[in-house]
Amino acid sequence: MAKSYKLSIIKGDGIGPEIIDEAIKILDAVAKKCDFTLEYNEYLMGGIAIDTTGHPLPEATVEGVLNSDACLFGAIGGVKWDTLPRNLRPETGLLSFREKMGVYANLRPAVIYDELINASTLKAEVIKGVDIMVVRELIGGIYFGQPRANDGETAYNTMIYTKKEILRIGKKAFEIAMTRDNRLCSVDKANVLEVSQLWRDTMNELSKDYPSVELTHMYVDNAAMQLVRNPRQFDVIVTGNIFGDILSDTASMVVGSIGLLPSASTGDKTAIYEPIHGSAPDIAGLGIANPIATIESAAMLLRYSLNENEAASLIEKAIKKVLKEGYRTKDLADFDAKEVLTTSQMGDVILNNI
Ligand code: NAI
Ligand code: MG
């Protein structure tokens, strides 16, 4: 019997619905081709949830996503909701969602498409062949550490990691390195911070269980510099929440347009797949958003949550082919475009290559 999976879908606000619709189109096509079925259940979050239910993260969304095999997420937020109190804003719903889902590992691949090498602000000879995976710890560290306070004269936050948390993210990173080039660079600030010393000691301890993976360490300031100087030296990078936040943005710009980059947030309960960009209210409804980051996110979902590797490869190959043939959305129109397409036309040409 054909395998069947339950996906939770959160379209969100702005361009969210437009880009998710394209991803679903592609998911349906590969499911048919690879002989499995997908059941979709849609849930509300962000501005649309506020307008409909009065809350940015309805309980039904939390339950629905926890009961699904994986979640495909568009983007949330927009000017309409920017003046609400912080606890009722769309973005607060998103942070709380990630915490409730226990998605401790944020995976952000940064891969260069040869066809778009001129879209990066870095020189082609520096970025050609870049294929990096940043593994960022997502629900610990200084963003969540207690105590935290600001009394107007003095303010502080707490950078805290338990060995258990470091082992959890470390294992994930070693396992990912084993599916790639077997090189893992752990980024910390162990020359200054105790929390980083524990991080480094724990990674070293863990590396004994993964003899095929070469573990190296780098201080975060140097890593920021090396990412721009010679990004090809990296395979997998593992780091804490704040360092990963900064480094993954740097790594993404090595690649070019924000409309191209997918991400996965995974944990023990479920996983969320989403483009790294936001809801782009400036272009919402115009039909010009680039759906590729979301379609790539769907491919990650197939690979990491459903183990449908063939289906994932079909999508990745179709995207490469389409870019090679010169099809571009408006954001990439200046880079060797043969034809500039709308959001749904881009979905269609990818579909035709599945
Ligand atoms: P943004 O990523 O939405 O947009 C930044 C710029 O990139 C804009 O000029 C936009 O038009 C362009 N852009 C983004 N995605 C694109 C795509 N697929 N194709 C073509 N162009 C694209 O970031 P911004 O403007 O800072 O935030 C807008 C809203 O999104 C805010 O409410 C923010 O809080 C929210 N946001 C939500 C996120 C999420 O849901 N995960 C992440 C980041 C921001
Ligand atoms: Mg960030």
Coordinates of C-alpha atoms and ligand atoms in Angstrom, one line a residue:
M1 CA 0.0 0.0 0.0
A2 CA 1.2 3.5 -0.8
K3 CA 2.6 5.3 2.2
S4 CA 0.5 8.2 3.5
Y5 CA 1.7 11.3 5.4
K6 CA -0.1 14.1 7.3
L7 CA 1.2 17.6 6.8
S8 CA 0.2 20.6 8.7
I9 CA 0.1 23.8 6.6
I10 CA 0.4 27.3 7.9
K11 CA 0.2 29.9 5.1
G12 CA 0.2 33.0 7.3
D13 CA 0.2 36.6 6.0
G14 CA 1.5 38.7 3.1
I15 CA 3.1 36.5 0.4
G16 CA 2.7 33.4 2.7
P17 CA -0.4 32.0 0.9
E18 CA 1.0 32.7 -2.6
I19 CA 4.3 30.8 -2.0
I20 CA 2.7 27.9 -0.1
D21 CA 0.2 27.3 -2.9
E22 CA 3.1 26.8 -5.3
A23 CA 4.9 24.4 -2.9
I24 CA 1.8 22.3 -2.5
K25 CA 1.5 22.1 -6.2
I26 CA 5.0 20.6 -6.4
L27 CA 4.5 18.3 -3.4
D28 CA 1.4 16.8 -5.1
A29 CA 3.4 16.2 -8.2
V30 CA 6.3 14.4 -6.6
A31 CA 4.0 12.4 -4.3
K32 CA 2.2 11.1 -7.4
K33 CA 5.5 10.3 -9.1
C34 CA 7.0 8.6 -6.1
D35 CA 3.9 6.7 -5.0
F36 CA 2.9 8.2 -1.7
T37 CA 0.0 10.3 -0.6
L38 CA -0.1 13.6 1.3
E39 CA -3.0 14.8 3.4
Y40 CA -2.9 18.5 4.2
N41 CA -4.5 20.3 7.2
E42 CA -4.4 24.0 7.3
Y43 CA -4.0 26.0 10.5
L44 CA -3.9 29.7 11.3
M45 CA -1.1 31.8 12.7
G46 CA 0.1 35.4 12.8
G47 CA -2.0 38.3 11.6
I48 CA -4.7 36.2 10.0
A49 CA -5.1 34.3 13.3
I50 CA -5.4 37.6 15.2
D51 CA -8.1 38.8 12.8
T52 CA -10.0 35.5 12.9
T53 CA -9.5 34.3 16.5
G54 CA -8.1 37.3 18.4
H55 CA -4.8 35.4 19.2
P56 CA -1.6 35.0 17.0
L57 CA -1.2 31.3 18.0
P58 CA -4.5 29.5 18.5
E59 CA -4.4 26.3 20.5
A60 CA -5.8 24.4 17.5
T61 CA -2.7 25.3 15.6
V62 CA -0.4 23.9 18.3
E63 CA -2.4 20.7 18.6
G64 CA -2.8 20.2 14.8
V65 CA 1.0 20.7 14.1
L66 CA 1.9 18.3 17.0
N67 CA -0.4 15.7 15.4
S68 CA 1.1 16.0 12.0
D69 CA 4.2 14.3 10.5
A70 CA 5.7 17.8 9.6
C71 CA 4.7 21.4 9.1
L72 CA 5.1 23.6 6.1
F73 CA 5.1 27.2 7.0
G74 CA 4.9 30.4 4.9
A75 CA 5.5 33.6 6.8
I76 CA 3.7 35.8 9.2
G77 CA 3.5 39.5 10.1
G78 CA 2.6 42.8 8.5
V79 CA 2.1 46.6 9.2
K80 CA -1.5 46.1 10.1
W81 CA -0.5 44.3 13.3
D82 CA 2.7 46.2 14.1
T83 CA 1.0 48.5 16.6
L84 CA -0.5 45.7 18.8
P85 CA 1.0 45.1 22.3
R86 CA 4.1 42.9 22.0
N87 CA 2.4 39.8 23.5
L88 CA -0.3 39.9 20.9
R89 CA 1.9 40.5 17.9
P90 CA 2.3 37.9 15.1
E91 CA 6.0 37.5 15.8
T92 CA 5.4 36.7 19.4
G93 CA 3.2 33.9 18.2
L94 CA 6.0 32.5 16.1
L95 CA 8.6 32.5 18.9
S96 CA 6.2 30.8 21.2
F97 CA 5.3 28.3 18.5
R98 CA 8.9 27.3 18.0
E99 CA 9.3 26.8 21.8
K100 CA 6.1 24.8 22.1
M101 CA 7.2 22.5 19.2
G102 CA 10.6 21.9 20.9
V103 CA 12.4 22.6 17.6
Y104 CA 15.9 22.9 19.0
A105 CA 17.8 22.5 15.8
N106 CA 17.5 25.1 13.0
L107 CA 19.1 23.9 9.8
R108 CA 19.9 26.5 7.2
P109 CA 21.6 25.3 4.0
A110 CA 23.5 27.8 2.0
V111 CA 24.1 26.4 -1.5
I112 CA 25.2 28.3 -4.5
Y113 CA 23.4 27.8 -7.8
D114 CA 26.0 28.2 -10.5
E115 CA 23.4 29.8 -12.7
L116 CA 23.0 32.6 -10.1
I117 CA 26.6 33.2 -9.1
N118 CA 26.4 36.8 -10.2
A119 CA 23.5 37.4 -7.8
S120 CA 25.9 37.4 -4.8
T121 CA 27.7 40.5 -3.6
L122 CA 30.8 38.4 -3.3
K123 CA 33.2 37.5 -6.2
A124 CA 32.2 34.5 -8.3
E125 CA 35.6 32.8 -7.7
V126 CA 35.1 33.0 -3.9
I127 CA 31.7 31.5 -3.8
K128 CA 31.7 29.0 -6.6
G129 CA 30.8 25.6 -5.2
V130 CA 29.8 26.8 -1.7
D131 CA 27.6 24.2 0.0
I132 CA 27.3 25.0 3.8
M133 CA 24.8 23.7 6.4
V134 CA 24.5 25.9 9.4
V135 CA 23.1 24.0 12.4
R136 CA 21.9 26.6 15.0
E137 CA 20.6 25.8 18.5
L138 CA 17.2 27.5 18.4
I139 CA 15.4 27.3 21.8
G140 CA 18.2 27.9 24.4
G141 CA 21.2 30.1 25.0
I142 CA 21.1 33.9 25.7
Y143 CA 17.7 34.4 23.9
F144 CA 15.9 32.3 26.5
G145 CA 18.3 32.3 29.6
Q146 CA 17.1 33.5 33.0
P147 CA 17.6 35.9 34.8
R148 CA 17.1 38.7 32.4
A149 CA 16.2 42.3 33.2
N150 CA 16.5 46.0 32.3
D151 CA 15.8 48.6 35.0
G152 CA 16.8 51.6 32.9
E153 CA 20.3 51.8 34.6
T154 CA 21.5 48.2 34.3
A155 CA 20.4 45.5 32.0
Y156 CA 21.5 41.9 31.7
N157 CA 20.8 38.6 29.9
T158 CA 22.1 35.1 30.7
M159 CA 23.9 32.9 28.3
I160 CA 23.2 29.5 29.6
Y161 CA 23.6 26.0 28.1
T162 CA 23.3 22.6 29.9
K163 CA 25.4 19.7 28.8
K164 CA 22.2 18.0 27.9
E165 CA 21.3 20.7 25.5
I166 CA 24.7 20.8 23.9
L167 CA 24.7 17.0 23.5
R168 CA 21.3 17.2 21.8
I169 CA 22.3 19.7 19.2
G170 CA 25.8 18.2 18.8
K171 CA 24.4 14.8 18.0
K172 CA 22.2 16.3 15.4
A173 CA 25.1 18.1 13.8
F174 CA 27.4 15.1 13.7
E175 CA 24.6 13.0 12.1
I176 CA 24.1 15.6 9.4
A177 CA 27.8 15.8 8.8
M178 CA 27.8 12.1 8.2
T179 CA 25.3 12.5 5.4
R180 CA 27.5 15.2 3.8
D181 CA 31.3 15.7 3.6
N182 CA 32.0 14.5 7.2
R183 CA 33.4 17.8 8.3
L184 CA 32.0 19.6 11.3
C185 CA 33.1 23.0 12.5
S186 CA 31.9 24.0 16.0
V187 CA 31.8 27.7 16.5
D188 CA 32.1 29.2 20.0
K189 CA 33.9 31.9 22.1
A190 CA 35.7 29.5 24.4
N191 CA 38.6 31.8 24.9
V192 CA 36.3 34.2 26.9
L193 CA 33.1 32.4 27.9
E194 CA 32.6 29.5 30.4
V195 CA 29.5 28.5 28.5
S196 CA 31.5 28.1 25.4
Q197 CA 34.2 26.1 27.2
L198 CA 31.5 23.6 28.2
W199 CA 30.2 23.7 24.6
R200 CA 33.7 22.9 23.2
D201 CA 34.4 20.1 25.8
T202 CA 31.1 18.5 25.1
M203 CA 31.6 18.6 21.3
N204 CA 35.1 17.0 21.8
E205 CA 33.6 14.3 24.0
L206 CA 30.8 13.6 21.5
S207 CA 33.2 13.4 18.6
K208 CA 34.5 10.0 20.0
D209 CA 31.2 8.5 19.0
Y210 CA 31.5 9.8 15.4
P211 CA 35.0 8.7 14.3
S212 CA 34.3 9.3 10.6
V213 CA 33.6 13.0 11.2
E214 CA 36.4 15.5 11.4
L215 CA 35.6 18.0 14.2
T216 CA 37.3 21.4 14.2
H217 CA 36.6 24.4 16.4
M218 CA 36.6 28.1 15.5
Y219 CA 36.0 31.3 17.5
V220 CA 32.9 33.1 16.4
D221 CA 34.6 36.3 15.4
N222 CA 37.0 34.4 13.2
A223 CA 34.1 32.4 11.7
A224 CA 32.3 35.5 10.7
M225 CA 35.4 36.6 8.8
Q226 CA 36.2 33.2 7.3
L227 CA 32.6 32.9 6.0
V228 CA 33.2 35.9 3.8
R229 CA 36.9 35.3 3.1
N230 CA 36.7 31.6 2.1
P231 CA 33.2 30.1 2.5
R232 CA 34.2 26.9 0.7
Q233 CA 36.2 25.7 3.7
F234 CA 33.0 24.9 5.6
D235 CA 30.8 21.9 5.3
V236 CA 28.6 21.8 8.5
I237 CA 28.8 24.5 11.1
V238 CA 27.2 23.9 14.6
T239 CA 26.8 26.8 17.0
G240 CA 24.6 28.3 19.7
N241 CA 21.5 30.4 19.3
I242 CA 22.9 34.0 19.1
F243 CA 26.1 33.0 17.2
G244 CA 24.0 31.0 14.8
D245 CA 21.5 33.8 14.3
I246 CA 24.3 36.1 13.1
L247 CA 26.3 33.5 11.1
S248 CA 23.4 32.0 9.3
D249 CA 22.4 35.4 8.0
T250 CA 25.9 36.0 6.8
A251 CA 26.0 32.6 5.2
S252 CA 22.7 33.2 3.4
M253 CA 24.0 36.4 1.8
V254 CA 26.9 34.5 0.4
V255 CA 24.3 32.9 -1.8
G256 CA 22.3 35.9 -3.2
S257 CA 18.6 36.4 -3.0
I258 CA 16.6 35.9 0.1
G259 CA 13.9 34.4 -2.0
L260 CA 16.0 31.2 -2.5
L261 CA 16.8 30.0 1.0
P262 CA 14.9 27.3 2.8
S263 CA 15.2 26.2 6.4
A264 CA 14.2 23.4 8.7
S265 CA 13.6 23.6 12.4
T266 CA 13.6 20.1 13.9
G267 CA 13.3 18.6 17.3
D268 CA 11.9 15.4 19.0
K269 CA 8.2 16.1 18.5
T270 CA 7.9 17.5 15.0
A271 CA 9.6 19.7 12.5
I272 CA 8.8 23.0 10.8
Y273 CA 10.0 23.9 7.3
E274 CA 9.9 27.5 6.1
P275 CA 11.6 30.0 3.8
I276 CA 14.1 32.2 5.7
H277 CA 12.4 35.4 4.4
G278 CA 9.3 37.1 6.0
S279 CA 5.9 37.9 4.7
A280 CA 7.1 40.6 2.3
P281 CA 4.1 42.9 2.6
D282 CA 5.6 45.3 0.0
I283 CA 5.0 42.7 -2.7
A284 CA 2.1 40.7 -1.3
G285 CA -0.8 40.2 -3.8
L286 CA 1.3 41.2 -6.8
G287 CA 2.1 37.7 -7.9
I288 CA 5.9 38.5 -8.1
A289 CA 7.2 36.7 -5.0
N290 CA 9.9 34.0 -5.6
P291 CA 8.4 30.7 -4.5
I292 CA 11.8 28.8 -4.7
A293 CA 12.7 29.2 -1.0
T294 CA 9.4 27.6 0.0
I295 CA 9.6 24.9 -2.6
E296 CA 13.1 24.1 -1.4
S297 CA 11.7 24.0 2.1
A298 CA 9.2 21.4 1.0
A299 CA 12.1 19.4 -0.4
M300 CA 13.8 19.5 3.0
L301 CA 10.6 18.3 4.6
L302 CA 10.5 15.3 2.3
R303 CA 14.1 14.5 3.0
Y304 CA 14.4 15.1 6.7
S305 CA 10.9 14.3 8.1
L306 CA 9.5 11.7 5.6
N307 CA 12.7 10.1 4.3
E308 CA 11.4 10.5 0.8
N309 CA 14.8 11.3 -0.6
E310 CA 13.9 10.6 -4.2
A311 CA 11.0 13.0 -4.2
A312 CA 13.3 15.6 -2.6
S313 CA 15.9 15.2 -5.3
L314 CA 13.3 15.5 -8.0
I315 CA 12.4 18.9 -6.7
E316 CA 16.0 20.1 -6.3
K317 CA 16.9 19.0 -9.8
A318 CA 13.8 20.7 -11.3
I319 CA 14.7 24.0 -9.6
K320 CA 18.3 23.8 -10.9
K321 CA 17.1 23.0 -14.4
V322 CA 14.7 25.9 -14.4
L323 CA 17.3 28.4 -13.2
K324 CA 19.8 27.0 -15.7
E325 CA 17.2 27.6 -18.5
G326 CA 17.1 31.3 -17.4
Y327 CA 13.7 31.4 -15.8
R328 CA 13.6 34.1 -13.0
T329 CA 11.2 35.8 -10.8
K330 CA 11.4 39.6 -10.5
D331 CA 13.9 39.6 -7.6
L332 CA 16.4 37.9 -9.9
A333 CA 15.5 39.5 -13.1
D334 CA 18.9 41.2 -13.4
F335 CA 20.8 37.9 -13.3
D336 CA 21.0 36.2 -16.7
A337 CA 17.3 36.1 -17.1
K338 CA 15.8 34.6 -20.3
E339 CA 12.2 35.1 -19.1
V340 CA 10.8 36.8 -16.0
L341 CA 7.9 34.9 -14.5
T342 CA 5.1 35.4 -11.9
T343 CA 5.0 33.4 -8.8
S344 CA 2.6 30.8 -10.2
Q345 CA 4.3 30.6 -13.6
M346 CA 7.6 29.8 -11.7
G347 CA 5.7 27.1 -9.9
D348 CA 4.4 25.8 -13.2
V349 CA 7.8 25.6 -14.9
I350 CA 9.2 23.7 -11.9
L351 CA 6.2 21.4 -12.0
N352 CA 6.8 20.7 -15.7
N353 CA 10.3 19.5 -14.9
I354 CA 9.2 17.1 -12.2
Ligands
NAI1 P1 11.0 40.2 4.4 O1 11.8 39.0 4.4 O2 9.5 39.9 4.5 O3 11.3 41.1 3.2 C1 12.5 41.7 3.0 C2 12.7 42.1 1.5 O4 12.9 41.0 0.7 C3 11.4 42.8 1.0 O5 11.8 43.8 0.0 C4 10.7 41.7 0.3 O6 9.9 42.2 -0.8 C5 11.8 40.8 -0.2 N1 11.4 39.4 -0.3 C6 11.2 38.6 0.8 N2 10.8 37.4 0.4 C7 10.8 37.5 -1.0 C8 10.5 36.5 -2.0 N3 10.1 35.3 -1.7 N4 10.5 36.9 -3.3 C9 10.9 38.1 -3.6 N5 11.2 39.1 -2.7 C10 11.2 38.7 -1.4 O7 11.4 41.0 5.7 P2 10.8 42.3 6.4 O8 10.4 43.2 5.3 O9 11.8 42.8 7.4 O10 9.6 41.8 7.2 C11 8.2 41.9 6.8 C12 7.3 41.2 7.7 O11 7.7 39.8 7.8 C13 7.4 41.7 9.2 O12 6.1 41.8 9.7 C14 8.3 40.7 9.9 O13 8.1 40.7 11.3 C15 7.9 39.4 9.2 N6 8.9 38.4 9.3 C16 8.4 37.1 9.4 C17 9.2 36.0 9.4 C18 8.6 34.7 9.5 O14 7.4 34.5 9.4 N7 9.4 33.6 9.7 C19 10.7 36.2 9.3 C20 11.1 37.5 9.1 C21 10.2 38.6 9.1
MG2 MG 18.0 36.5 12.4

